[in-house]
């Protein structure tokens, strides 16, 4: 058997597959912001994920006000810890009143379990903060970090000042003496008195850019490493909401954090087999923070706004046409918030939050996976109002839930008739679909609306669950498909995999690009595919052919070529989706000469079912090596089931 296999391998290598690249045959330009990310607060991507707050239900605004909290201690009598409301705080009315009488340590405590526990790191400082009102001095608080068995691994005292009737904020620091994956937090009350508490918060100090109340640095870094060209936010279906009252309203996500009205996350109840009753949106990560994140990592912001329709898989509630003004105004105001002078109403809000300079918003999406004539009717209102006031803003509209079928055809035809800027296409499909559709864009109208491949992912058999769906079989099919996207980069101007993040203990939807637990983060094979495209995008598409054809599936090869004009480099990408090594030669025309050495980056795996994991995070990850070039030929042997990027300098 071994002899036979070796023989087959020999036969495969003996045949060299020829490809012709012509650097002078430029097919179009590559949008510098082409490869981006799609962020949605799904799978605990924001609260419990990238938003580094460790306390779940810090403001007691969950449906069950004490969800996430446990009262403990023999000193707590009925009526000693009560949830009250205050009429002056419509967005955050609830608070907790705690009464103690001569309480000692351990007599009256409140423990918070975190989102799925709290990741705590040895030696790291944590900032505790709370808003409180204490009519008279008398009570003392103590703060404890706990491991998963409730052993104390960090401790600080907290002495509140008397605040009379007013509310004040006070902070303290605690250091963790150990690293634990599923820690907890406890606040204890001693002495005698009454105190009102709200916004009980605990943040690690190692946030992204060390911003207080900021984002998890390791998760942001994973994004920054991709050098994404854009960030689409905040979704996804949460833009639409289960019903209109729980749609995403950006104006409620800016300004002081304690003023941002918490609402349920629509992924809380979406899937009966993955109910997540403790999933809410605190909006600690709100529109200002999304813009700031985009700016931090050099990505264009692409906000998506509700178009006057709730999710059509849920209530499908519609805003009557005569009541659409508020929605359209939200879009106009968002542009002012992002780009307006500090003297404008919304520019001032941005300025007050710490960003006097504009965010330089260039594009905006209206509607997510909405469909039907009711969507077209509504989006026309946005088109007219925005293009009249801000003609420079590019607008993105949905083509529905699927890349084909009646819904897609209706929207695609109408949007193209309207000559809209960009049409957002989504495809969650089998790996086989991705391979079979790699030439999808070869025949798209070059002069019409552009395409945003806004959500895509290879989905293997639905019986496989969670992170185990992120296998190499899907990723290599995506890599192959994306050669067709890159080849048509004059039409497909942006692309993003979806969803972006998932917490291993709190996901609703899989596969996802990046998985996390409370302390760790890893990129899936699909992450590395996206990253290879993003870091090796080039500036112009050049022709790459096998015989007379583009390389889109023939002999199970998928390939594309670009050049980076500034760097003087040719960038070749090729997926070999056959389970055998194959020798290939790229004959490069249109150059005087090639450098004698180049770079080969290969992503492959031993098996199509290989995947990465928390314990083996880079099992499927790119390997880089130098390659020798002879004359104007790039010759190499592609590994079985592999995706390769080759970079060679030329004159
Ligand atoms: O990415 C997950 C969901 O898929 C998005 O919220 C929605 O747009 C699509 O249906």
Coordinates of N, CA and C in Angstrom, one line a residue, residues 52 62 94 146 354 367 604:
X52 N -14.4 44.8 28.5 CA -13.6 44.1 29.6 C -14.3 44.1 31.0
X62 N -31.0 44.0 34.5 CA -31.5 42.8 33.8 C -33.0 42.5 34.2
X94 N -32.8 51.4 38.3 CA -32.7 50.6 39.5 C -31.4 50.8 40.3
X146 N -12.1 36.3 44.2 CA -12.2 34.9 44.6 C -11.8 33.9 43.4
X354 N -14.6 63.2 24.3 CA -13.1 63.2 24.3 C -12.5 63.1 22.9
X367 N -30.1 49.0 7.0 CA -30.7 47.7 7.0 C -29.7 46.5 7.0
X604 N -1.9 25.0 5.9 CA -2.4 23.7 5.6 C -2.6 22.9 6.9

